[in-house]
Coordinates of C-alpha atoms in Angstrom, one line a residue:
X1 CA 0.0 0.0 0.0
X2 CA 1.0 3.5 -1.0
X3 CA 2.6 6.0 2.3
X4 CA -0.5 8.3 3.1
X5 CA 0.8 12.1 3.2
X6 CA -0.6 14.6 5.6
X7 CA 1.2 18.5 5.9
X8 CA 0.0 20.1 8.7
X9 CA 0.3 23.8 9.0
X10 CA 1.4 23.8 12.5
X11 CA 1.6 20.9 14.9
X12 CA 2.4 21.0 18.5
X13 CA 5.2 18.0 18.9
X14 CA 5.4 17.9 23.1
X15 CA 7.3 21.0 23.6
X16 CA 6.7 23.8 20.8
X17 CA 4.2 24.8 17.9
X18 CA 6.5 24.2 14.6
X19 CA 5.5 25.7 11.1
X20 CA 5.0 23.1 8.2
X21 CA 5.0 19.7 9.5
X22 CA 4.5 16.9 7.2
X23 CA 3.8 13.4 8.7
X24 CA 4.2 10.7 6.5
X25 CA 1.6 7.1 7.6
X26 CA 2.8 4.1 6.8
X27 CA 0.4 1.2 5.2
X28 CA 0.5 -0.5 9.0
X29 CA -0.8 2.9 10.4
X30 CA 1.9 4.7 11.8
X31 CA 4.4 7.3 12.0
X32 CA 7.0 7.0 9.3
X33 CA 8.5 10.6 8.7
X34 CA 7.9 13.4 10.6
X35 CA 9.8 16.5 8.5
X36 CA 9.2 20.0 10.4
X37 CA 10.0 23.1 8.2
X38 CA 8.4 22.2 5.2
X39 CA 7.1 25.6 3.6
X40 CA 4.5 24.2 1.3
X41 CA 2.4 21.2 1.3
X42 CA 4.2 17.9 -0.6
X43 CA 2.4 17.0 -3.8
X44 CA -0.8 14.9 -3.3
X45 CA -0.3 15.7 0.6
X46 CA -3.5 15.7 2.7
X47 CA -3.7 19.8 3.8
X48 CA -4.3 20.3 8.0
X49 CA -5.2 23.8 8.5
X50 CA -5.1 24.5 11.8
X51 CA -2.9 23.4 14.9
X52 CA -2.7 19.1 14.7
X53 CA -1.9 18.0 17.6
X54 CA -1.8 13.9 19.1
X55 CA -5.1 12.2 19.1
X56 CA -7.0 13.2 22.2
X57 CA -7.3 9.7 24.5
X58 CA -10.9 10.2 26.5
X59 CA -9.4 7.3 29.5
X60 CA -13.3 7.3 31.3
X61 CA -16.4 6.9 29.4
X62 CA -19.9 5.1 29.9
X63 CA -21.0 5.2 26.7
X64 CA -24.9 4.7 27.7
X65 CA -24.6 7.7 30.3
X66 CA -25.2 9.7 26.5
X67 CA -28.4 9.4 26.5
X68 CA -29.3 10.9 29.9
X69 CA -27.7 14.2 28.3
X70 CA -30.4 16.7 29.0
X71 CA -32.5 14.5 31.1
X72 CA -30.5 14.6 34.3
X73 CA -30.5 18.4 33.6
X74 CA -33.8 19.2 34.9
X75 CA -34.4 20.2 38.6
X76 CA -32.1 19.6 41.4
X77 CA -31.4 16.1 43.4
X78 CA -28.0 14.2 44.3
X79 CA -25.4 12.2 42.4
X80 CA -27.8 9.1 44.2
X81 CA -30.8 10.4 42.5
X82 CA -29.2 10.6 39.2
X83 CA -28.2 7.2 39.3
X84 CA -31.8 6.4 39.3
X85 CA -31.9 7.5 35.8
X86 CA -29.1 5.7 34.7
X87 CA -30.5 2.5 36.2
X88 CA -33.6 3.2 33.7
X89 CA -31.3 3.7 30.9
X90 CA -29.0 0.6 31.7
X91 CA -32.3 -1.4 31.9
X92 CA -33.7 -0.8 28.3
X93 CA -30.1 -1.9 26.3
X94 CA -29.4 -5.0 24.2
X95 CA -26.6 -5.4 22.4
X96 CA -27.8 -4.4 19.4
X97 CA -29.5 -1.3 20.8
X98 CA -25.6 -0.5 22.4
X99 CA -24.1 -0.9 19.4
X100 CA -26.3 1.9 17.6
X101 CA -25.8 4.3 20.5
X102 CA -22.1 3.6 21.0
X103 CA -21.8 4.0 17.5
X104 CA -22.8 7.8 17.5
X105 CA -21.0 8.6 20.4
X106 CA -17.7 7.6 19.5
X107 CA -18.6 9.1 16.4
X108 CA -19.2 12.0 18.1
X109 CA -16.2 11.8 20.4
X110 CA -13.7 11.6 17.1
X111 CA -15.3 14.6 15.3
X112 CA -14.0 16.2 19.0
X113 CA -10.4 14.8 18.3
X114 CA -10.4 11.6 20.3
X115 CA -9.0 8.9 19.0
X116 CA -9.1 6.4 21.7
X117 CA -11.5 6.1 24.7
X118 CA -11.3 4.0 27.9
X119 CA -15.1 2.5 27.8
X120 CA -15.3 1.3 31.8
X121 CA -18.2 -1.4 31.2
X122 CA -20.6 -2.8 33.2
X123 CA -23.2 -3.7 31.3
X124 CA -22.3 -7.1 30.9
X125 CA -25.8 -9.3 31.0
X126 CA -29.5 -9.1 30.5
X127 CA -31.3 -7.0 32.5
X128 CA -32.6 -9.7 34.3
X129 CA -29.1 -11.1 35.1
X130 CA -29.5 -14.0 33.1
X131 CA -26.3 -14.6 30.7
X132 CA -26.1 -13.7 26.9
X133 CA -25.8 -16.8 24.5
X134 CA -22.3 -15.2 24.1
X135 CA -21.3 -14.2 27.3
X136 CA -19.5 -11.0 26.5
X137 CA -22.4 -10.0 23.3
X138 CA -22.2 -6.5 25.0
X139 CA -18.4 -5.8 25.0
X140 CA -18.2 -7.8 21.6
X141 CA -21.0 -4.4 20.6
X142 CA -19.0 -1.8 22.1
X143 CA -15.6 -3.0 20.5
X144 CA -17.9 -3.1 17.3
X145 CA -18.9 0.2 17.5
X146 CA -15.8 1.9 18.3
X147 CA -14.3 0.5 14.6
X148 CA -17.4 1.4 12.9
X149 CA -16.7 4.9 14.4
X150 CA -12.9 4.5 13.5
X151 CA -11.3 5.2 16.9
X152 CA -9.0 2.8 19.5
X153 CA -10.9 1.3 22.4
X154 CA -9.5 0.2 25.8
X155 CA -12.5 -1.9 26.8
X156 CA -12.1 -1.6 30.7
X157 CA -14.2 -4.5 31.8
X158 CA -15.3 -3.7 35.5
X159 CA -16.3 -6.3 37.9
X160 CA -19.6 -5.3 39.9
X161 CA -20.1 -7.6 42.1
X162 CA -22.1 -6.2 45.4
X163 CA -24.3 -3.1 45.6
X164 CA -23.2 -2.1 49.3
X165 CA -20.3 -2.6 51.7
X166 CA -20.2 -6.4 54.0
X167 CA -17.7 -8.1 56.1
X168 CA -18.3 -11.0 54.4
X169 CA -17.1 -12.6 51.0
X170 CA -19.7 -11.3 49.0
X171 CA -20.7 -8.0 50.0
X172 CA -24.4 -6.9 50.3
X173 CA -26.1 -8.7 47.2
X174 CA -26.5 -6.9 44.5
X175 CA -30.6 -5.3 43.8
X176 CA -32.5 -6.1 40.8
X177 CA -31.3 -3.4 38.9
X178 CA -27.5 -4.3 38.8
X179 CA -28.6 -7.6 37.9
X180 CA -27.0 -7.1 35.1
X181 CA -24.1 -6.1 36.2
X182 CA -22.5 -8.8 38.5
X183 CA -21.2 -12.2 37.9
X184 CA -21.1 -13.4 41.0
X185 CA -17.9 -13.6 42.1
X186 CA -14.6 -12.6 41.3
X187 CA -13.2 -15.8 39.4
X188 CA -16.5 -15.5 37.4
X189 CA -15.8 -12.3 36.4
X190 CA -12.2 -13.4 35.7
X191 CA -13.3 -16.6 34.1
X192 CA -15.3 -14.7 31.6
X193 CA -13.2 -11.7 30.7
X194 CA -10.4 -14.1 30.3
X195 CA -12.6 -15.5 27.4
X196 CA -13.3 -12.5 25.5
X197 CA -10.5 -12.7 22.8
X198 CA -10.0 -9.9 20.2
X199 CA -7.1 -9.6 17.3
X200 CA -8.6 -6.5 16.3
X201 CA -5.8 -3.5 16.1
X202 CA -7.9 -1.0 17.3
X203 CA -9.7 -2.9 20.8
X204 CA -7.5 -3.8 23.9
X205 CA -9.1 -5.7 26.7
X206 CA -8.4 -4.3 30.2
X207 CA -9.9 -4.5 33.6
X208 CA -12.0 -2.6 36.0
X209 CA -13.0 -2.6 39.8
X210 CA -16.2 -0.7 39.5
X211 CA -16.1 0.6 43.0
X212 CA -15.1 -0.7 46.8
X213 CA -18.7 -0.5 47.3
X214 CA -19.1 -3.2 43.9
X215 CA -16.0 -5.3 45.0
X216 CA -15.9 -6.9 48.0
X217 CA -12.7 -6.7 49.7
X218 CA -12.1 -9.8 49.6
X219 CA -12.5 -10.1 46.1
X220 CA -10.4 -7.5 45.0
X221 CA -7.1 -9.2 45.1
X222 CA -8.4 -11.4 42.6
X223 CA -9.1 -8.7 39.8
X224 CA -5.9 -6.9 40.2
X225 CA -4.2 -10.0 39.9
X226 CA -5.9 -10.8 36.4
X227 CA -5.0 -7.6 35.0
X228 CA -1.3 -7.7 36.3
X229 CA -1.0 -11.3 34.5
X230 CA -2.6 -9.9 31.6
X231 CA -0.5 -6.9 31.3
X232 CA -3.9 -5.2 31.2
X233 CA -4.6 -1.8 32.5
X234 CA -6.8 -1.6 35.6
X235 CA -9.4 1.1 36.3
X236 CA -11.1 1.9 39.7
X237 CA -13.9 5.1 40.9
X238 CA -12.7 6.3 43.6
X239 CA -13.9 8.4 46.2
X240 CA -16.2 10.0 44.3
X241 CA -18.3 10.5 46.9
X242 CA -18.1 11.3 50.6
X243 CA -21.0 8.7 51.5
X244 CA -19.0 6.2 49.8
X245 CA -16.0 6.8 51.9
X246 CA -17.9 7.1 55.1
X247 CA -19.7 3.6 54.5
X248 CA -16.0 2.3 53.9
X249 CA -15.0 3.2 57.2
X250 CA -17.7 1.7 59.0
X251 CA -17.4 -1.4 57.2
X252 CA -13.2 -1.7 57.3
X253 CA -12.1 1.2 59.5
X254 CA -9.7 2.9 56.8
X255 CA -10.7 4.6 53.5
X256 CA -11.1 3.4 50.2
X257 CA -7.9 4.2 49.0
X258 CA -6.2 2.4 52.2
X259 CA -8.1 -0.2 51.5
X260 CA -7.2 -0.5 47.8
X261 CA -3.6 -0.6 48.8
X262 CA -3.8 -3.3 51.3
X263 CA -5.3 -5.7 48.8
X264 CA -3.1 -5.3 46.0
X265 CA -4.9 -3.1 43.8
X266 CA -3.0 0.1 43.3
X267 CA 0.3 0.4 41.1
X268 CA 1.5 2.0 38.1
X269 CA -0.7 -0.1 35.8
X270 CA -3.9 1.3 38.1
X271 CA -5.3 4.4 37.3
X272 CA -8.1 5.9 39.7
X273 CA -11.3 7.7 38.0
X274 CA -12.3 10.9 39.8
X275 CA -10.3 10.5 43.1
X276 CA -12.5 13.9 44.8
X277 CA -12.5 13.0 48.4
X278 CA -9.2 12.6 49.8
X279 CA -6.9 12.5 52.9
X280 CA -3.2 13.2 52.7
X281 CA -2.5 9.6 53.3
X282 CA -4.7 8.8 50.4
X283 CA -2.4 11.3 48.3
X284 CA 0.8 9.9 50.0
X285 CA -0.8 6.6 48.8
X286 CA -1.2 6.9 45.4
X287 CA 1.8 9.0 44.7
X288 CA 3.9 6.8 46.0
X289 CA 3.0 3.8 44.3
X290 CA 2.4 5.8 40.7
X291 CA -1.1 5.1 39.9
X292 CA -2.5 7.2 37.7
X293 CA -5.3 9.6 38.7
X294 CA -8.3 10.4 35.7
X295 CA -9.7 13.4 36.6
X296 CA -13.7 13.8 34.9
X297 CA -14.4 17.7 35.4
X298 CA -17.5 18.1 33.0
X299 CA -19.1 15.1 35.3
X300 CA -17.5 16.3 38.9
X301 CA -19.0 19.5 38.6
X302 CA -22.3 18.1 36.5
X303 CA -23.1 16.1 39.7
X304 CA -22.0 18.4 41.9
X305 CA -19.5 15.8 43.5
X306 CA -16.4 18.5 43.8
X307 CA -13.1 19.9 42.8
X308 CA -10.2 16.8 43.3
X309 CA -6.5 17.4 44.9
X310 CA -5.1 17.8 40.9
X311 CA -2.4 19.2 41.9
X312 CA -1.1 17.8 45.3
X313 CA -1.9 14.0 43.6
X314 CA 0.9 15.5 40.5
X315 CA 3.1 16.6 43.0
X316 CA 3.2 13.8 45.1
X317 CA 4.2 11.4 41.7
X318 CA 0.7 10.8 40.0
X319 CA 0.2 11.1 36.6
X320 CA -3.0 12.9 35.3
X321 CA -5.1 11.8 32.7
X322 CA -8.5 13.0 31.6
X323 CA -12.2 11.8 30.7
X324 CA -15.6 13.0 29.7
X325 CA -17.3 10.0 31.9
X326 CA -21.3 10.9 32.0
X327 CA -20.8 12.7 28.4
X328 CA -22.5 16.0 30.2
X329 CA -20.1 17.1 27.0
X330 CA -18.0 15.3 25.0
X331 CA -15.0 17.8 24.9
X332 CA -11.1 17.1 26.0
X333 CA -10.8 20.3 25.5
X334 CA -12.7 21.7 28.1
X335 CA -11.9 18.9 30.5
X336 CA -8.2 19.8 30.3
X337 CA -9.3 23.8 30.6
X338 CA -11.8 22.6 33.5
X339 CA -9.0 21.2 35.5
X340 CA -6.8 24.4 35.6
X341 CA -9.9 26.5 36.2
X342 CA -11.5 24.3 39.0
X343 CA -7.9 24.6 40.5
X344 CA -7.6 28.5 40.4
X345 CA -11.3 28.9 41.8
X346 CA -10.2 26.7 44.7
X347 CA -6.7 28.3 45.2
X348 CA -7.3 32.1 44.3
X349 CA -4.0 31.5 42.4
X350 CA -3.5 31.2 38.7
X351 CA -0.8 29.0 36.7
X352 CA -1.2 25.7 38.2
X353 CA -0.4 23.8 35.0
X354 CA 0.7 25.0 31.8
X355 CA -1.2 24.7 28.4
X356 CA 2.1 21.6 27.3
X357 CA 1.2 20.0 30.3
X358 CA -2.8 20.2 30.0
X359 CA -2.8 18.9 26.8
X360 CA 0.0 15.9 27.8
X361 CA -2.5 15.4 30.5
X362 CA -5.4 15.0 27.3
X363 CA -2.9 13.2 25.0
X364 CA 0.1 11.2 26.2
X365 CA -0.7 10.5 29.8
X366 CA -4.5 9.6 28.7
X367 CA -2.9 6.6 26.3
X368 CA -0.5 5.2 28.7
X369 CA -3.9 5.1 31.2
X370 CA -5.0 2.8 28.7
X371 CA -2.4 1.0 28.1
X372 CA -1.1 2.6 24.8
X373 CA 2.1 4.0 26.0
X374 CA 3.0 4.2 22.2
X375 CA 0.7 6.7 21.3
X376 CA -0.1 10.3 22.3
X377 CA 2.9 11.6 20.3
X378 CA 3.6 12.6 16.9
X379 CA 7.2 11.0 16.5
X380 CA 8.5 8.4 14.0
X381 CA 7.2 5.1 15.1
X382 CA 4.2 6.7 17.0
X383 CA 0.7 5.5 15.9
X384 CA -0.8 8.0 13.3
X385 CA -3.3 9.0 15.7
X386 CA -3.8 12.9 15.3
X387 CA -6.2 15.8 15.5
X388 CA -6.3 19.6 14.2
X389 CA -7.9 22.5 15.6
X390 CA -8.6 25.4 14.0
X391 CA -6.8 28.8 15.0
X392 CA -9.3 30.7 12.6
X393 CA -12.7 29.9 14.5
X394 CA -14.2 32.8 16.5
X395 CA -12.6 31.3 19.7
X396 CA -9.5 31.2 18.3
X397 CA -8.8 33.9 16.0
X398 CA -6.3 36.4 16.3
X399 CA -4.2 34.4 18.9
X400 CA -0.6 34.5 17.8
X401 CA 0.2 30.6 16.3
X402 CA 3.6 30.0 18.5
X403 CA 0.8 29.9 21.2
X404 CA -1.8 27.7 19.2
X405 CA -1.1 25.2 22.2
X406 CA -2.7 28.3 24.9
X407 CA -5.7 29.0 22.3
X408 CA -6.7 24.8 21.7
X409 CA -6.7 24.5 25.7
X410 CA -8.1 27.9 26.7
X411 CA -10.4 29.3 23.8
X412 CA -11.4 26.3 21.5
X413 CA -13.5 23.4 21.7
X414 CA -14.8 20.3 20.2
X415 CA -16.6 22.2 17.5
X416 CA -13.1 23.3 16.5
X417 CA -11.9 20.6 15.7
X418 CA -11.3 20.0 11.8
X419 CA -9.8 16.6 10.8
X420 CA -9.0 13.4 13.0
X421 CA -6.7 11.0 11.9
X422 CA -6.7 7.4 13.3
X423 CA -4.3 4.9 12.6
X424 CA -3.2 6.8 9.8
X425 CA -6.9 7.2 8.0
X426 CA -8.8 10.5 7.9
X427 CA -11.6 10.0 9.8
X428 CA -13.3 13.5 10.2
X429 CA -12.5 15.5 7.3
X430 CA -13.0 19.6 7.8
X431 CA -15.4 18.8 10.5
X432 CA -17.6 16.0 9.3
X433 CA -17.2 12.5 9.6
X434 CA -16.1 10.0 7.0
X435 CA -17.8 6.6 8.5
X436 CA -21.3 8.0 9.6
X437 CA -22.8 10.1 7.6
X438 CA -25.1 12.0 10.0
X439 CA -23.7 11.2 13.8
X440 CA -26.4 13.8 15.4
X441 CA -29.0 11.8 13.4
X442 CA -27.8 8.5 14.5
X443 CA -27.7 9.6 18.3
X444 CA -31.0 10.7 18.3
X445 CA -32.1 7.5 16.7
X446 CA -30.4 5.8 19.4
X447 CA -31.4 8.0 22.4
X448 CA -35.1 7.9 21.2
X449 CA -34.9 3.8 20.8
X450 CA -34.1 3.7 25.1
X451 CA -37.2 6.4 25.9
X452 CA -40.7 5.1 27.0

């Protein structure tokens, strides 16, 4: 096969904004040559306009929470009484129903610059509990949809085991709505993730603990030792809410992040979703042993859960990565702009993290979360995974382009972004998409399938 040509008109490559940049794909989808200083575009070059930066990597996503956009909206209540809503939602999806919606909203997430997203999956049964013919017919849809959509998926398969804190083995049984959700036990859990076998380049398999309050403690151990064995990323929510940690004290006298550590699960392969509700230990904790900390902004604030440590958690070792979680919005962007903002109304200080680091935090430090270390660069050998903004939009025009890096994290958004590039294919072309021809059509086909 032919080398694909792309000449970008500026590209941020980790450090500064350089003029001219073509990048060269190679048939196996990645970076061959990357040649800065390159005046005019190479004949029969693909033209970027704009600032192309790496793919963005969304590392925490529930794909279904999509269709509660708007709905969860109205009124007032608690992040318990959302859930309520997401329980109705969870309740009306087949695979074949999942597949349509996840469809349009990773099509939607790659006409915002993502090109690979961390789906944290729980949805793993009927809704009665009962097993699917093929056991893992709802990870098989989302893995599925995210190549119909033409972006990478790190399908984090969480075990939800319990639906409350117990001293015993198995926790307080889960209710009829999480039916669908558990498998029992831990070595079930294992037993079928370990049979859900993919070749597909784009789809890794990786592992979840849902929650302490999902996993019994005793039970934990057993999922982070599948992942470690697998060389499989491992995902956890943690202390996303103060009830949670208070229950966890009453049931095991330490917090959930203490009690994380004492059964194995936290680590440099372990990345912890939302992390709000901390104690210095806690910090200490997870610092020290270099897991990873996905902050959700758009979804903290949504649900009024609060502003995380950000920046104690990257001083005390742990690297930062971001995700758009409940889909409030679907924009990297502002997630990486919500964490430095959040930060400043908290501190009365500005600064706290430059626009490099914010959109590291967005790009390489979100594919090492899911276990792409590879990508989130655009270097020689680097997967061909990358996304342009435009520095002519009205957010963005005007700003000088040696700081295209300050106007993509503090002015633009996902309606800025132009082309996406996946595995060397162009798969939003000057702001449309080149798999599905009308992604707001297909997402409200979708939502409107789940509605009574």
């Amino acid at each position: 096969m032919p080398l694909t040509t792309y000449w970008a008109e500026y590209a941020w490559t980790g450090g500064t904004v350089e003029q001219g940049v073509a990048i060269t794909a190679t048939a196996d989808g990645r970076i061959g040559r990357l040649t800065a200083g390159v005046t005019a575009p190479p004949p029969g070059a693909t033209v970027l306009r704009g600032l192309t930066v790496p793919g963005l990597a969304n590392a925490h996503s529930h794909a279904f929470h999509r269709a509660l956009r708007g709905t969860v909206q109205v009124g007032s209540g608690t992040f318990w009484t959302w859930r309520e809503e997401m329980y109705r939602v969870a309740a009306r999806l087949t695979p074949d129903s999942y597949h349509a919606l996840a469809r349009a909203v990773y099509a939607e997430m790659a006409l915002a610059g993502i090109t690979a997203v961390g789906e944290f999956h729980y949805l793993h049964h009927a809704p009665d509990g009962s097993r699917y013919d093929q056991p893992n017919a709802m990870g098989e849809a989302l893995v599925q949809a995210a190549a119909d959509a033409g972006i990478n998926i790190t399908l984090l398969d969480a075990a939800y085991l319990a639906s409350g804190f117990g001293r015993g083995r198995a926790g307080e049984p889960p209710n009829d709505r999480q039916a669908r959700f558990s498998d029992g036990t831990a070595e079930a859990w294992a037993e079928r993730v370990s049979a859900f076998k993919t070749s597909a380049p784009h789809a890794r398999i990786g592992a979840a603990v849902h929650s302490v309050r999902a996993v019994p403690a005793s039970q934990l151990r057993t999922v982070a030792e599948w992942a470690r064995q697998h060389s499989a990323p491992l995902h956890v929510h943690l202390s996303e809410q103060t009830a949670e940690n208070e229950a966890c004290r009453r049931a095991h006298g330490c917090t959930p992040t203490r009690l994380l550590a004492d059964h194995g699960v936290l680590g440099p392969g372990t990345t912890a979703v939302h992390a709000t509700h901390l104690i210095s230990d806690d910090i200490r904790l997870l610092g020290g042993s270099g897991t990873g900390v996905c902050m959700c902004p758009t979804t903290e604030r949504d649900l009024a859960d609060g502003i995380g440590p950000a920046t104690r958690l990257q001083a005390a070792g742990t690297p930062l990565s971001l995700g758009s979680d409940s889909h409030a919005v679907i924009d990297l962007l502002e997630e990486a702009r919500a964490m430095e903002l959040n930060e400043r109304l908290s501190s009365h200080t500005r600064g706290h993290w430059s626009a490099a680091q914010l959109l590291r935090a967005a790009t390489a430090d979100g594919h090492a979360a899911l276990g792409r270390p590879e990508a989130g660069t655009l270097a020689p050998d680097a997967p061909a995974d990358f996304t342009t903004i435009a520095l002519d939009s009205v957010r963005t025009a005007g700003v000088p382009p040696r700081l295209g890096a300050e106007a993509a994290v503090f002015a633009a958004t996902a309606a800025d972004v132009r082309h996406t590039v996946v595995a060397g294919r162009q798969i939003v072309r000057d702001g449309a998409h080149t798999l599905v021809d009308d992604v707001p059509a297909a997402l409200a086909e979708a939502i409107a399938a789940l509605r009574d």
